[in-house]
Coordinates of C-alpha atoms (C1' of nucleotides) in Angstrom, one line a residue:
Chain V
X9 CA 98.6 -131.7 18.4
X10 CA 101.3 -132.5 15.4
X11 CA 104.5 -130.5 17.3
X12 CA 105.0 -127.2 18.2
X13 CA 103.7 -125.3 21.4
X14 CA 100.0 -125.5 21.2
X15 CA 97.8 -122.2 21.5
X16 CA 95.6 -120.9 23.7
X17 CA 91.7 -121.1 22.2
X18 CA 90.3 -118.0 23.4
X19 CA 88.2 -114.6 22.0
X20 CA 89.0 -111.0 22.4
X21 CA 87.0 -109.3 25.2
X22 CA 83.4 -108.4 24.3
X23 CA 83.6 -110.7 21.3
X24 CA 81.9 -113.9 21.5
X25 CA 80.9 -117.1 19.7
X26 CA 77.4 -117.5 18.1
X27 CA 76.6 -121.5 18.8
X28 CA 73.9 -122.9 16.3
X29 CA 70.8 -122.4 19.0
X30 CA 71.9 -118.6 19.4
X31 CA 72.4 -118.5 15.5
X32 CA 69.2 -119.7 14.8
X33 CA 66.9 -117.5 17.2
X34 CA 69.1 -114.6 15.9
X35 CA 68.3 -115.2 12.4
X36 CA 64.7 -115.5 13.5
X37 CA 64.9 -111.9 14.6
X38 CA 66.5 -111.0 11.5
X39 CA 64.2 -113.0 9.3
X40 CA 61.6 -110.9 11.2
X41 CA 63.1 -107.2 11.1
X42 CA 64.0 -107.7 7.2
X43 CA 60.3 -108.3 6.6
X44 CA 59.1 -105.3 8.1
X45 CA 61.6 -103.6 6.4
X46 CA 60.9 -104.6 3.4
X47 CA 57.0 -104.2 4.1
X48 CA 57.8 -100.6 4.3
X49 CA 59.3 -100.5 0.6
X50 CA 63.6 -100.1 2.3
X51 CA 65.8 -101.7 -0.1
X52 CA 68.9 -103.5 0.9
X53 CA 72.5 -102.4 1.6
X54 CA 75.8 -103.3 2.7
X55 CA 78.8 -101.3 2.7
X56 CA 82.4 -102.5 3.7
X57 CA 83.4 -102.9 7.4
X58 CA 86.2 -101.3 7.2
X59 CA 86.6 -97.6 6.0
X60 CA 88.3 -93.8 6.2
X61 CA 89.3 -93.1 9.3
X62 CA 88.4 -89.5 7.8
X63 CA 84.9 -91.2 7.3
X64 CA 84.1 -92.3 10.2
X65 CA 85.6 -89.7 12.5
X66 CA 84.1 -85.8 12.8
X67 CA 80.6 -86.6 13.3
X68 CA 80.7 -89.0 16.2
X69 CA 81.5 -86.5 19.2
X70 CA 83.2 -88.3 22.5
X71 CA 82.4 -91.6 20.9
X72 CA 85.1 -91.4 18.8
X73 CA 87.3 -92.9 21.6
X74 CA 85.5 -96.4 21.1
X75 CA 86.6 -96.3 17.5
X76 CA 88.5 -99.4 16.3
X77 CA 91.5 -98.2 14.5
X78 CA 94.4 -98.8 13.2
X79 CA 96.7 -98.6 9.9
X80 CA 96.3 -101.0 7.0
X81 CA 99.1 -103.0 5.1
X82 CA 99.5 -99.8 3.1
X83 CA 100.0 -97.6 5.7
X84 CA 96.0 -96.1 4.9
X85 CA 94.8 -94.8 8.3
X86 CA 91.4 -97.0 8.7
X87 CA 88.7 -97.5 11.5
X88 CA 85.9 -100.0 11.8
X89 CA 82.6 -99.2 11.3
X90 CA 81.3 -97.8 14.9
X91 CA 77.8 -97.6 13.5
X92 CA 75.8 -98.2 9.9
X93 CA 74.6 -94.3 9.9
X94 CA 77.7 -92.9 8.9
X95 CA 78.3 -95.4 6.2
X96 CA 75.1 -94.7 4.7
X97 CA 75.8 -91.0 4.6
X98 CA 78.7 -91.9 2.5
X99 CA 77.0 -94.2 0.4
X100 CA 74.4 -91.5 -0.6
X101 CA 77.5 -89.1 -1.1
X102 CA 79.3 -91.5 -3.4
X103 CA 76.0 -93.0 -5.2
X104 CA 74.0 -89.9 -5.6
X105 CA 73.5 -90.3 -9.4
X106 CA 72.5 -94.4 -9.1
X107 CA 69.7 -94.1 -6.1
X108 CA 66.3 -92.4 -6.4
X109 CA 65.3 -90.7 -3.8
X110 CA 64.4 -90.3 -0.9
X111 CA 66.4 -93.4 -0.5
X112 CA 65.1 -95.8 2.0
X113 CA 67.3 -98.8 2.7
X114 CA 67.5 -101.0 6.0
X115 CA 71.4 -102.2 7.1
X116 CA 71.4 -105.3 9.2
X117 CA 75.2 -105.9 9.8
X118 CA 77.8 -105.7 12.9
X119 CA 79.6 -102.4 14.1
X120 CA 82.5 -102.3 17.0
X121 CA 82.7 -100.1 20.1
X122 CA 85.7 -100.7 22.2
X123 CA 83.5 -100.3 25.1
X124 CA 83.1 -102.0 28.8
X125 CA 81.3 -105.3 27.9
X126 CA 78.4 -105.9 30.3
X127 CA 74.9 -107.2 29.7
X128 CA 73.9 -106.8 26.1
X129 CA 77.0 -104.4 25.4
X130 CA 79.4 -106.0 23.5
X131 CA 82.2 -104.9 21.4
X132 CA 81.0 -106.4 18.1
X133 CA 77.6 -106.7 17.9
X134 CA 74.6 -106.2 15.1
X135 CA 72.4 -103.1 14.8
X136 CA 69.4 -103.2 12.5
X137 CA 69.0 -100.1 10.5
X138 CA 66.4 -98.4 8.8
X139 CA 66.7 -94.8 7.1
X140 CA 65.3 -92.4 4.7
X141 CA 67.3 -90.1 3.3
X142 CA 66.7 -87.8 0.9
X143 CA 63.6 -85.9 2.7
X144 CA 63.3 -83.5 5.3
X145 CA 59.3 -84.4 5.3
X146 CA 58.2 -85.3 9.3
X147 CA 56.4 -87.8 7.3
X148 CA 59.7 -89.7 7.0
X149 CA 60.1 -89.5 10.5
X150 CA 56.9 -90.6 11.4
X151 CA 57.4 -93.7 9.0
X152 CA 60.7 -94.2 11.0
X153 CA 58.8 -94.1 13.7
X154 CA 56.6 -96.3 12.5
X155 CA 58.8 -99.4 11.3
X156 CA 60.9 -98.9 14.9
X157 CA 57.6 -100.4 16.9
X158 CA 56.4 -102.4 13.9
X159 CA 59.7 -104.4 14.2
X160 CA 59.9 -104.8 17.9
X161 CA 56.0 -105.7 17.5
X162 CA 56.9 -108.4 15.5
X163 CA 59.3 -109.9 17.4
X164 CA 56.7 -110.2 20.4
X165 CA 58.2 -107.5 22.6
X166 CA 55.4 -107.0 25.4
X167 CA 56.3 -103.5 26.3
X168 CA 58.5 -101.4 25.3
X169 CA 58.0 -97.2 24.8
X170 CA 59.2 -95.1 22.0
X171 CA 60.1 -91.9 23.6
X172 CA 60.4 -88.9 21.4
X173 CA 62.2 -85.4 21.4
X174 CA 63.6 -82.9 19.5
X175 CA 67.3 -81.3 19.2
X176 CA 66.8 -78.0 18.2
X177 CA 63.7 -77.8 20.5
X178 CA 66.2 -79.1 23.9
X179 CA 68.7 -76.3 22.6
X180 CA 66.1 -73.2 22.2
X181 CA 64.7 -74.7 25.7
X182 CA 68.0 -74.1 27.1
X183 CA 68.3 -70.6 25.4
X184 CA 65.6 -69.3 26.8
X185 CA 66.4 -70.9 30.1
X186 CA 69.9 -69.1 30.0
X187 CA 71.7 -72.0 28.9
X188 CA 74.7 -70.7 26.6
X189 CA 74.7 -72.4 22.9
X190 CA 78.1 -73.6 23.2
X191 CA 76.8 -75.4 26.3
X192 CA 74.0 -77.2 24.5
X193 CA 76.0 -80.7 24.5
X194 CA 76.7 -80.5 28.2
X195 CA 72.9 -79.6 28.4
X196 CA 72.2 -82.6 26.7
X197 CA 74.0 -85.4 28.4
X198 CA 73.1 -83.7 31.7
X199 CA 69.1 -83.8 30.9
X200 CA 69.5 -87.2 29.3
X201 CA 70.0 -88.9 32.8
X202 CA 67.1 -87.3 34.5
X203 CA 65.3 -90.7 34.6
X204 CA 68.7 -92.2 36.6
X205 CA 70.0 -89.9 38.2
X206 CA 66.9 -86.9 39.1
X207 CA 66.1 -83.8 39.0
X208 CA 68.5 -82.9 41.7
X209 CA 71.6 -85.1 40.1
X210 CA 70.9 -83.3 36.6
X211 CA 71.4 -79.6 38.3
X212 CA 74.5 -80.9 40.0
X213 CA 75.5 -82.0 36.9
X214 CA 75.2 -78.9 34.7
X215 CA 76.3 -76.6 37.3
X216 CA 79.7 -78.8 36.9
X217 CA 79.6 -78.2 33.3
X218 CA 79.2 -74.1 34.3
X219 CA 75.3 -73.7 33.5
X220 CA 74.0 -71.5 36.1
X221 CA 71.6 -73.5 38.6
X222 CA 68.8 -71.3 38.0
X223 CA 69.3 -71.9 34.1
X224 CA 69.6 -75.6 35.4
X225 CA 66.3 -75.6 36.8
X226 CA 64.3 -73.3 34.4
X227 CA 65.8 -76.2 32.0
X228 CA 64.2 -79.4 33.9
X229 CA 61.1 -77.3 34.5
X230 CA 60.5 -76.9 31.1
X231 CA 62.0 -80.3 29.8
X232 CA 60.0 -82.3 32.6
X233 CA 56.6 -81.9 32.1
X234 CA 54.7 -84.5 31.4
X235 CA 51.3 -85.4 29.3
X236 CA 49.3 -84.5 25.6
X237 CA 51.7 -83.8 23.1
X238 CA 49.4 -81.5 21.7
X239 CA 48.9 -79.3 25.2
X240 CA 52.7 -79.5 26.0
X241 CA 53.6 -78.2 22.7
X242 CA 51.3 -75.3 22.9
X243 CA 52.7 -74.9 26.3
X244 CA 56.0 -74.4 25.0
X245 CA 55.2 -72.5 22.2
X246 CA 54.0 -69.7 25.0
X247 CA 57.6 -70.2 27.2
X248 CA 59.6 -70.0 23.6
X249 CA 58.0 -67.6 22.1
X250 CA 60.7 -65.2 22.1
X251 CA 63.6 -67.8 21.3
X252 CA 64.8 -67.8 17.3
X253 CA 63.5 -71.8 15.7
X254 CA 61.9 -72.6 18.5
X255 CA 58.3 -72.0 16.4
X256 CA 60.1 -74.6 13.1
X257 CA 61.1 -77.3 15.9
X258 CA 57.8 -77.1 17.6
X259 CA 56.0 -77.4 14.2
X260 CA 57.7 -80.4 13.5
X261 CA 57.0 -82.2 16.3
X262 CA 53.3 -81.6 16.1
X263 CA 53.6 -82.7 12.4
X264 CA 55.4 -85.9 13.5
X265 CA 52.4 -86.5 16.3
X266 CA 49.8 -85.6 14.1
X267 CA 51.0 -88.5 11.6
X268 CA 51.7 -91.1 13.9
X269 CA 48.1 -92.4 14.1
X270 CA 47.9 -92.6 10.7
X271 CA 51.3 -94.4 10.4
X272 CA 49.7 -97.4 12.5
X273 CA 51.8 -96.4 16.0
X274 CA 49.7 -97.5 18.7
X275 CA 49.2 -94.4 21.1
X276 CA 50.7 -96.3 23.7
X277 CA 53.8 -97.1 22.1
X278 CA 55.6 -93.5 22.0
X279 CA 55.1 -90.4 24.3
X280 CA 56.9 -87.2 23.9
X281 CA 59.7 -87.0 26.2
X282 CA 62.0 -83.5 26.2
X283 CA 64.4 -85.3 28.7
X284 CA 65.7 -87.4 25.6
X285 CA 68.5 -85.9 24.4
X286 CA 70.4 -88.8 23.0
X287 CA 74.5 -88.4 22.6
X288 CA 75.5 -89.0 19.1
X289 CA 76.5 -85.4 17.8
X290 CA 75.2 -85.6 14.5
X291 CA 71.2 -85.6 15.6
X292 CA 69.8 -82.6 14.3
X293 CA 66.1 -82.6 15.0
X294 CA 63.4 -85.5 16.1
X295 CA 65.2 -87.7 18.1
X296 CA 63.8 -91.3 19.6
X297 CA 64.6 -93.9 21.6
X298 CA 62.7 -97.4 22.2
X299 CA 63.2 -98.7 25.7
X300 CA 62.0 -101.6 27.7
X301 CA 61.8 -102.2 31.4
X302 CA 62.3 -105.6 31.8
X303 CA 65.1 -106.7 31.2
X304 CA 67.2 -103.9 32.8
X305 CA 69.4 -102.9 29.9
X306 CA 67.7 -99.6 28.8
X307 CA 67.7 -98.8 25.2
X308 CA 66.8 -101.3 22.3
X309 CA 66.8 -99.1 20.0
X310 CA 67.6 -95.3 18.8
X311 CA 67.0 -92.9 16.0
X312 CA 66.9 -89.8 14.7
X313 CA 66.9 -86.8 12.4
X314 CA 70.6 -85.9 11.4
X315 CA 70.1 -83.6 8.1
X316 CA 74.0 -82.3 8.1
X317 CA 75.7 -86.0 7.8
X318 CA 75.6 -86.5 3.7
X319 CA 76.4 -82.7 3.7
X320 CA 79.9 -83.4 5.4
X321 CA 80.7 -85.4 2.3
X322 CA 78.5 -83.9 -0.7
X323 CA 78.9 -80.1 0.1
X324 CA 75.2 -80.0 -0.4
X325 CA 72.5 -81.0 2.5
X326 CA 70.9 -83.7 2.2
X327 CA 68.1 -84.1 4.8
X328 CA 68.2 -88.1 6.5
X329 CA 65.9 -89.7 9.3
X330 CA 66.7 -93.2 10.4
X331 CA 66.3 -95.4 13.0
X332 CA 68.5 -98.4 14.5
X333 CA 67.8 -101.3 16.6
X334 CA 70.3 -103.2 18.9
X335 CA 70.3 -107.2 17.7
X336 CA 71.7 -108.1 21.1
X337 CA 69.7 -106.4 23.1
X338 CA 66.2 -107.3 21.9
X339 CA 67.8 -111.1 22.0
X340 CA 68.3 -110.7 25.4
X341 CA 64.7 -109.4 25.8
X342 CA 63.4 -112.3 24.1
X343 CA 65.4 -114.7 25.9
X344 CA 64.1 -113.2 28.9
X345 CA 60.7 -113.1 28.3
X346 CA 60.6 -116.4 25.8
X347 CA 58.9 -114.6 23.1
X348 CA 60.3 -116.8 20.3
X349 CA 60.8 -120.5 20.6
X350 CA 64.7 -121.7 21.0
X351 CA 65.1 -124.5 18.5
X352 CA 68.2 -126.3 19.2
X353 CA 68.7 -127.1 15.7
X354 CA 68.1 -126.8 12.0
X355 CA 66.9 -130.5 11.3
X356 CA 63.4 -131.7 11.2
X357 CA 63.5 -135.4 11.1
X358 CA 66.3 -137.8 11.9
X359 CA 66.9 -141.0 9.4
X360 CA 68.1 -143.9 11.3
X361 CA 69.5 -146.9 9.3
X362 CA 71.4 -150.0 9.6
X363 CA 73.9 -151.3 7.5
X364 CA 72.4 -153.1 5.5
X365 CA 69.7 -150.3 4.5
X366 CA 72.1 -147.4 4.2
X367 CA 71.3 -146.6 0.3
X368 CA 67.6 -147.1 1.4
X369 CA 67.9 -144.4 4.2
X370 CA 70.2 -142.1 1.8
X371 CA 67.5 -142.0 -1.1
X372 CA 64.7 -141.7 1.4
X373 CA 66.4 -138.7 3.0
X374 CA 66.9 -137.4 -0.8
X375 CA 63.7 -137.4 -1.5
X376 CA 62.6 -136.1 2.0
X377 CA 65.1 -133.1 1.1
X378 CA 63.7 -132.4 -2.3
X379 CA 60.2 -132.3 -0.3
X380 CA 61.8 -129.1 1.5
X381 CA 62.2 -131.0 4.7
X382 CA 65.2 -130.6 6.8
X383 CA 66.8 -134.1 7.3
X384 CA 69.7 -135.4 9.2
X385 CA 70.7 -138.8 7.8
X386 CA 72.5 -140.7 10.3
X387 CA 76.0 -141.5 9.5
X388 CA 76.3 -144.3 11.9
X389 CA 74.9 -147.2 11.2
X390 CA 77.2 -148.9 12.9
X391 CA 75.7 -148.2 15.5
X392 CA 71.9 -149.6 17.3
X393 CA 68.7 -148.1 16.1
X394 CA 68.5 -146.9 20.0
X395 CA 71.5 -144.7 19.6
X396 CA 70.9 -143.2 16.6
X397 CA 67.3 -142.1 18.0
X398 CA 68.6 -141.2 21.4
X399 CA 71.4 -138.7 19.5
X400 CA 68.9 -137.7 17.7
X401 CA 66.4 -136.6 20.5
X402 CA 69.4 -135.3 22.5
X403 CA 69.6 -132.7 19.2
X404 CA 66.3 -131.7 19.6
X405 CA 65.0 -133.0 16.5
X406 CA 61.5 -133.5 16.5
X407 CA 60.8 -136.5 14.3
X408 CA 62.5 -139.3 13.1
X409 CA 62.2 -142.2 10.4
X410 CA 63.7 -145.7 10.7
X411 CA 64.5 -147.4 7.5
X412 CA 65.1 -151.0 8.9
X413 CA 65.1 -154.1 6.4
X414 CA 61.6 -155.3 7.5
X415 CA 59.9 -152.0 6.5
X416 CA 61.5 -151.8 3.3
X417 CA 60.5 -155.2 2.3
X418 CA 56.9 -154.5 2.3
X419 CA 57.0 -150.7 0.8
X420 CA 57.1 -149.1 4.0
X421 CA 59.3 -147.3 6.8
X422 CA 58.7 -146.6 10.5
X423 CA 57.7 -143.0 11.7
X424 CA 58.6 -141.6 15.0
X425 CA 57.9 -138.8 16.8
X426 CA 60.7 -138.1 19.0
X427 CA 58.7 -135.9 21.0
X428 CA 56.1 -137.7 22.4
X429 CA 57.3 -141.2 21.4
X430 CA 54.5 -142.2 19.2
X431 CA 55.4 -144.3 16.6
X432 CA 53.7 -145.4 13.3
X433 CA 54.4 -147.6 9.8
X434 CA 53.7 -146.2 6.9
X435 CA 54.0 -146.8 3.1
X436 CA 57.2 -145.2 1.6
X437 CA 55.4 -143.0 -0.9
X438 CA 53.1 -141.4 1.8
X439 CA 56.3 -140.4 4.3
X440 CA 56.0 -137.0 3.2
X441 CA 52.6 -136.1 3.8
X442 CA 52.7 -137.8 7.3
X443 CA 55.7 -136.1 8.5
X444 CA 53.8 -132.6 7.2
X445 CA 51.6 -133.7 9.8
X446 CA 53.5 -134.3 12.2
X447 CA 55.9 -131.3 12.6
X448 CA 54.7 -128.1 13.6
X449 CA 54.3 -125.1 11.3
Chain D
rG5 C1' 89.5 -95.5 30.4
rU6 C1' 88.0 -95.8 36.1
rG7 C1' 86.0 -98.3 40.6
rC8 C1' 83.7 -102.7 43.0
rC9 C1' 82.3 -108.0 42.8
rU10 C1' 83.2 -112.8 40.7
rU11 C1' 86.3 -117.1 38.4
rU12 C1' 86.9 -124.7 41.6
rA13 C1' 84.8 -131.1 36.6
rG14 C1' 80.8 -130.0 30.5
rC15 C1' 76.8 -127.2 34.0
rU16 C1' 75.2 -125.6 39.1
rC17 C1' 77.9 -125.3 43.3
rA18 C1' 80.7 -127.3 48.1
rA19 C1' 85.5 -127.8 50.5
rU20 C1' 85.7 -125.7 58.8
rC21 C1' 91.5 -122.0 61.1
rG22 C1' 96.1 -122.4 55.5
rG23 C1' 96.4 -129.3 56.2
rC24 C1' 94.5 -135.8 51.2
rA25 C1' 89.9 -131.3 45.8
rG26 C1' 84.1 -133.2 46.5
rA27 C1' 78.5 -133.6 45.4
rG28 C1' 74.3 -133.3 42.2
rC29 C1' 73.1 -133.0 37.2
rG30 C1' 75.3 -134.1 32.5
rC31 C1' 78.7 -137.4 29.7
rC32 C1' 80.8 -142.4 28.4
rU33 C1' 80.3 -148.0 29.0
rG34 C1' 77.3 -152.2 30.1
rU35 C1' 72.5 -154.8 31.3
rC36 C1' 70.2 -154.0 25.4
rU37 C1' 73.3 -157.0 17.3
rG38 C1' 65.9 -153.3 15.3
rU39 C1' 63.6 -148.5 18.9
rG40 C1' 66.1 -142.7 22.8
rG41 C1' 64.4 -140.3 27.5
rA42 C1' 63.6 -144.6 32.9
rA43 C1' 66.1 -148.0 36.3
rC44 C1' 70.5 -150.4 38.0
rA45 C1' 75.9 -151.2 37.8
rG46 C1' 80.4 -149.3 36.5
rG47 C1' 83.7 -145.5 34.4
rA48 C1' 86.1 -141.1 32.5
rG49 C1' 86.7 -136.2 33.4
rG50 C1' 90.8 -131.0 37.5
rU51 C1' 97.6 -127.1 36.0
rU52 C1' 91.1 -124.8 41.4
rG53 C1' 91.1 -118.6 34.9
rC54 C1' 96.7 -117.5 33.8
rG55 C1' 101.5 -115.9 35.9
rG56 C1' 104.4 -114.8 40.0
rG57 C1' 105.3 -114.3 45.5
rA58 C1' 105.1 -115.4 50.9
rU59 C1' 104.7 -120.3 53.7
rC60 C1' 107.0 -126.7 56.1
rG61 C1' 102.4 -126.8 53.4
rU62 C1' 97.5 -122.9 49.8
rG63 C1' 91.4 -123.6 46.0
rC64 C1' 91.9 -120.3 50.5
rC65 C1' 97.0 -115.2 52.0
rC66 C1' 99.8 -111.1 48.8
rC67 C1' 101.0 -108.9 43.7
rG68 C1' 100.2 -108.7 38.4
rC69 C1' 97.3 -110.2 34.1
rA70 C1' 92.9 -112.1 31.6
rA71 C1' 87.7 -112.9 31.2
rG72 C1' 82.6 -112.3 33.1
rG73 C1' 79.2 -109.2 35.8
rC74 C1' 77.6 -104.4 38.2
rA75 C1' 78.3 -99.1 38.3
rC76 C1' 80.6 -94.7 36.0
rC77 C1' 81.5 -92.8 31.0
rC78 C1' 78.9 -93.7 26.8
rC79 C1' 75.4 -96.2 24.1
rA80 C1' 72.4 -100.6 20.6

RNA sequence: GUGCCUUUAGCUCAAUCGGCAGAGCGCCUGUCUGUGGAACAGGAGGUUGCGGGAUCGUGCCCCGCAAGGCACCCCA
């Protein structure tokens, strides 16, 4: 240190560090979502992360006490993005006249929540968005839906369950249960926990938030039933008869589970689950949720209907389904369960030299390069032929090429897999071929 | 924002009742000026998370703070 008192290295809490092997299977999850995304016809987007606190706030219920905010240089009240949703609604508000629509576009980018870090919860971290808005068809759902278990699919996730409900449908079962309307967000969180906490735990819980324990019950009697879509439905559609949108929301969901199969969902992938209520306060109809058992962190992903949001900035509704999945989380599931492999870096094949064959190895690895291989050229050839190879195995690199003054005399270089330690000459003009053999993929 | 648990070398952990801070692995050097991983020999590396207090004396006791984890809240 040149003077002065030297700092402490350190990151804010919940913020972390991305090393190069975390980097690379994250963009390998990435790589993966963006291509199923982009299968499905959504067009890229990226809005600021930084915006109106007026944007952001309003539409986000309780959560709005994990916001990030703050005032700017200018004294402009700001926030930081606490999810890509909102930001979207805006961007349909603002761009109306430049996007066709329904608009489908996918949002892979981080968000904050000033949250309790603990096991894939962080306070920066990435979601992975995909949303149509512009059409209040359950087919847009369904293709939400859809893209939600093709991504995890194709990141290798071995189980995981898309569980499905409905807003409007939870809020007309409480009606007719007894549940006031102005109670319907206490109904929600309460019913939501049902898997944790039981049937008994949910009761306590909306009797604390003044629903009337026989209301309570009628509620998780209703909302608890399990099996066909098709028979619980029709089920309902006998208990609600009498309750006002009860017959719309009902409709929709059988729409949305009539499409499915034709979207390409595998049956066992989703189920319809009434105890999802899901707690962000702008859902307004279909709501889903992909969760895995293994490991315990709950919810990889979430989604939803929410046809008021572009309204709060436009004046006129604008229906949106979308769904988003949590980066972090589905790393953690495929750490867990090894699904993809963890390359410890970039490079392909290592170029040893010496010091007299420097300008040999440089054009080699030149030409290596302009072959679309990834190749770390030693910078030390200073140093022996056995450090450069045993750096270069301690990187992980699987191959490596030795460009000693022997080999270059007759035309030729040495090949070497670091992996198994098989070695080989062969002639300079033939490198790239054998290393194409050589590395996997 | 709340409660509980944790924090000792790069990593995983040990250290008896409060009495000289250690091991394994890893790392570095050498055996070895052109072939890594092995073996052998040697070596470096510590403000015991940070700050304060009590004590003749603390890694160990007390208080505060920070970070990580678990649960709540909420959620990806």
């Amino acid at each position: 240190m040149a003077g002065g008192t030297q700092r402490t290295a350190r990151v804010l809490k919940g913020f972390r560090d991305y090393l190069p092997e975390q980097m690379i299977l994250r963009g390998r999850i990435i790589r993966r979502f963006r291509e199923v995304f982009e299968r499905h016809g959504f067009e890229p987007l990226d809005t600021p992360t930084i915006e109106y606190l007026e944007v952001l706030t309003g539409k986000a219920g309780e959560n709005e006490k994990l916001m990030y905010r703050f005032t700017d240089h200018g004294g402009r009240e700001v926030g930081l993005r606490y999810d890509l949703t909102v930001p979207l609604a805006r961007v349909v508000a603002m761009h109306q006249n430049d996007l066709a629509f329904p608009f489908k576009r996918y949002h892979i980018a981080p968000v904050w929540r000033a949250d309790n870090p603990q096991r894939g919860r962080f306070r920066e971290f990435w979601q992975c968005d995909a949303d149509i808005a512009g059409s209040a068809s359950m087919l847009a759902d369904a293709e939400v839906v859809a893209v939600m278990a093709e991504a995890l699919a194709a990141v290798g996730l071995p189980e995981f369950t898309i569980r499905i409900s409905h807003r409007r449908l939870l809020e007309c079962i409480g009606l007719a249960a007894g549940v006031p309307a102005e109670r319907a967000s206490s109904l929600y969180r309460a019913v939501d926990k049902l898997d944790k906490i039981g049937r008994d735990g949910v009761v306590r819980e909306m009797v604390a938030y003044e629903i009337p324990e026989a209301s309570a019950r009628r509620v998780l009697d209703l909302v608890a039933a399990t099996g066909a879509p098709e028979s619980l439905l029709a089920a309902l559609a006998y208990e609600l008869s009498e309750v006002q949108g009860s017959e719309e929301a009902l409709s929709e969901l059988s729409e949305l589970f009539a499409a499915l199969p034709a979207f390409g969902v595998p049956e066992d992938r989703y189920l319809l689950d009434l105890a999802l209520a899901r707690g962000l306060d702008y859902y307004t109809g279909p709501v889903f949720e992909a969760t895995v058992t293994e490991p315990k962190i709950g919810s990889v992903g979430g989604a939803g209907r929410y046809d008021d949001l572009v309204g709060g900035f436009l004046g006129r509704p604008v229906p949106a389904t979308g769904m988003s999945l949590g980066l972090e989380r589905i790393v953690e599931v495929v750490q867990e369960h090894g699904l993809l492999p963890a390359d410890r870096t970039v490079a392909q094949v290592a170029v040893a030299i010496f010091p007299a064959t420097v300008a040999a190895g440089a054009r080699l690895a030149s030409e290596m390069r302009a072959a679309g291989f990834n190749v770390d050229l030693s910078l030390q050839p200073n140093r022996s032929v056995g450090d450069q190879l045993k750096l270069a195995g301690r990187q992980g690199i699987p191959a490596a090429i030795i460009v000693g003054e022997s080999e270059i005399a007759e035309g030729r270089v040495s090949l070497k897999d670091l992996r198994s330690g098989d070695q080989e000459t062969v002639p300079r003009d033939k490198v790239a071929a054998a290393l194409r053999r050589l590395l996997p993929g």
